[in-house]
Amino acid sequence: MMTLHEVLKNSINIGLHAVVMGLLIIPFLWFSGGLSPRQDEPVQPTMESKLPLRLMTQ
């Protein structure tokens, strides 16, 4: 049997890993256009955010 202290420690570790993974994944989704600030019209913001990146890379 695990003690209450061990259970809490394990759940805190899992929570921290989930937060770290979320923080690592969110920027990739944001830059790839998966996330848009306005959910009402998803096509417009992603196109606006991709055009300046294309102009910078050329």
PDB file of C-alpha atoms in Angstrom:
ATOM      1  CA  MET A   1       0.000   0.000   0.000  1.00  0.00           C
ATOM      2  CA  MET A   2       1.231   3.463  -0.825  1.00  0.00           C
ATOM      3  CA  THR A   3       0.985   6.099   1.846  1.00  0.00           C
ATOM      4  CA  LEU A   4      -0.966   9.306   1.324  1.00  0.00           C
ATOM      5  CA  HIS A   5       2.308  11.219   1.053  1.00  0.00           C
ATOM      6  CA  GLU A   6       3.537   9.030  -1.823  1.00  0.00           C
ATOM      7  CA  VAL A   7       0.218   9.319  -3.650  1.00  0.00           C
ATOM      8  CA  LEU A   8       0.287  13.110  -3.355  1.00  0.00           C
ATOM      9  CA  LYS A   9       3.914  13.252  -4.487  1.00  0.00           C
ATOM     10  CA  ASN A  10       3.165  11.085  -7.532  1.00  0.00           C
ATOM     11  CA  SER A  11       0.102  13.114  -8.517  1.00  0.00           C
ATOM     12  CA  ILE A  12       2.055  16.375  -8.184  1.00  0.00           C
ATOM     13  CA  ASN A  13       4.834  14.974 -10.392  1.00  0.00           C
ATOM     14  CA  ILE A  14       2.299  13.872 -13.019  1.00  0.00           C
ATOM     15  CA  GLY A  15       0.656  17.308 -12.869  1.00  0.00           C
ATOM     16  CA  LEU A  16       3.970  19.100 -13.333  1.00  0.00           C
ATOM     17  CA  HIS A  17       4.876  16.897 -16.290  1.00  0.00           C
ATOM     18  CA  ALA A  18       1.481  17.577 -17.870  1.00  0.00           C
ATOM     19  CA  VAL A  19       1.950  21.340 -17.438  1.00  0.00           C
ATOM     20  CA  VAL A  20       5.480  21.243 -18.890  1.00  0.00           C
ATOM     21  CA  MET A  21       4.375  19.140 -21.853  1.00  0.00           C
ATOM     22  CA  GLY A  22       1.429  21.473 -22.438  1.00  0.00           C
ATOM     23  CA  LEU A  23       3.698  24.518 -22.422  1.00  0.00           C
ATOM     24  CA  LEU A  24       6.028  22.810 -24.897  1.00  0.00           C
ATOM     25  CA  ILE A  25       3.219  21.726 -27.228  1.00  0.00           C
ATOM     26  CA  ILE A  26       1.121  24.933 -27.264  1.00  0.00           C
ATOM     27  CA  PRO A  27       3.677  27.119 -29.162  1.00  0.00           C
ATOM     28  CA  PHE A  28       4.035  24.474 -31.904  1.00  0.00           C
ATOM     29  CA  LEU A  29       0.255  24.310 -32.324  1.00  0.00           C
ATOM     30  CA  TRP A  30       0.072  28.112 -32.293  1.00  0.00           C
ATOM     31  CA  PHE A  31       2.753  28.605 -34.977  1.00  0.00           C
ATOM     32  CA  SER A  32       1.411  25.816 -37.186  1.00  0.00           C
ATOM     33  CA  GLY A  33      -1.991  27.521 -37.223  1.00  0.00           C
ATOM     34  CA  GLY A  34      -3.744  24.863 -35.169  1.00  0.00           C
ATOM     35  CA  LEU A  35      -4.777  27.446 -32.594  1.00  0.00           C
ATOM     36  CA  SER A  36      -6.372  30.735 -33.553  1.00  0.00           C
ATOM     37  CA  PRO A  37      -7.213  33.645 -31.220  1.00  0.00           C
ATOM     38  CA  ARG A  38     -10.759  33.933 -32.604  1.00  0.00           C
ATOM     39  CA  GLN A  39     -12.658  30.643 -32.877  1.00  0.00           C
ATOM     40  CA  ASP A  40     -15.569  32.294 -34.734  1.00  0.00           C
ATOM     41  CA  GLU A  41     -13.629  32.703 -37.990  1.00  0.00           C
ATOM     42  CA  PRO A  42     -10.659  30.295 -37.880  1.00  0.00           C
ATOM     43  CA  VAL A  43      -9.514  30.760 -41.499  1.00  0.00           C
ATOM     44  CA  GLN A  44      -8.820  34.500 -41.361  1.00  0.00           C
ATOM     45  CA  PRO A  45      -6.413  34.711 -38.374  1.00  0.00           C
ATOM     46  CA  THR A  46      -4.326  31.729 -39.497  1.00  0.00           C
ATOM     47  CA  MET A  47      -3.867  33.222 -42.967  1.00  0.00           C
ATOM     48  CA  GLU A  48      -2.898  36.585 -41.474  1.00  0.00           C
ATOM     49  CA  SER A  49      -0.365  34.956 -39.163  1.00  0.00           C
ATOM     50  CA  LYS A  50       1.133  32.783 -41.921  1.00  0.00           C
ATOM     51  CA  LEU A  51       1.598  35.546 -44.503  1.00  0.00           C
ATOM     52  CA  PRO A  52       4.170  37.606 -42.540  1.00  0.00           C
ATOM     53  CA  LEU A  53       6.151  34.424 -41.791  1.00  0.00           C
ATOM     54  CA  ARG A  54       6.239  33.574 -45.502  1.00  0.00           C
ATOM     55  CA  LEU A  55       7.386  37.089 -46.378  1.00  0.00           C
ATOM     56  CA  MET A  56      10.139  36.921 -43.756  1.00  0.00           C
ATOM     57  CA  THR A  57      11.471  33.556 -44.957  1.00  0.00           C
ATOM     58  CA  GLN A  58      11.671  34.592 -48.618  1.00  0.00           C
TER      59      GLN A  58
END
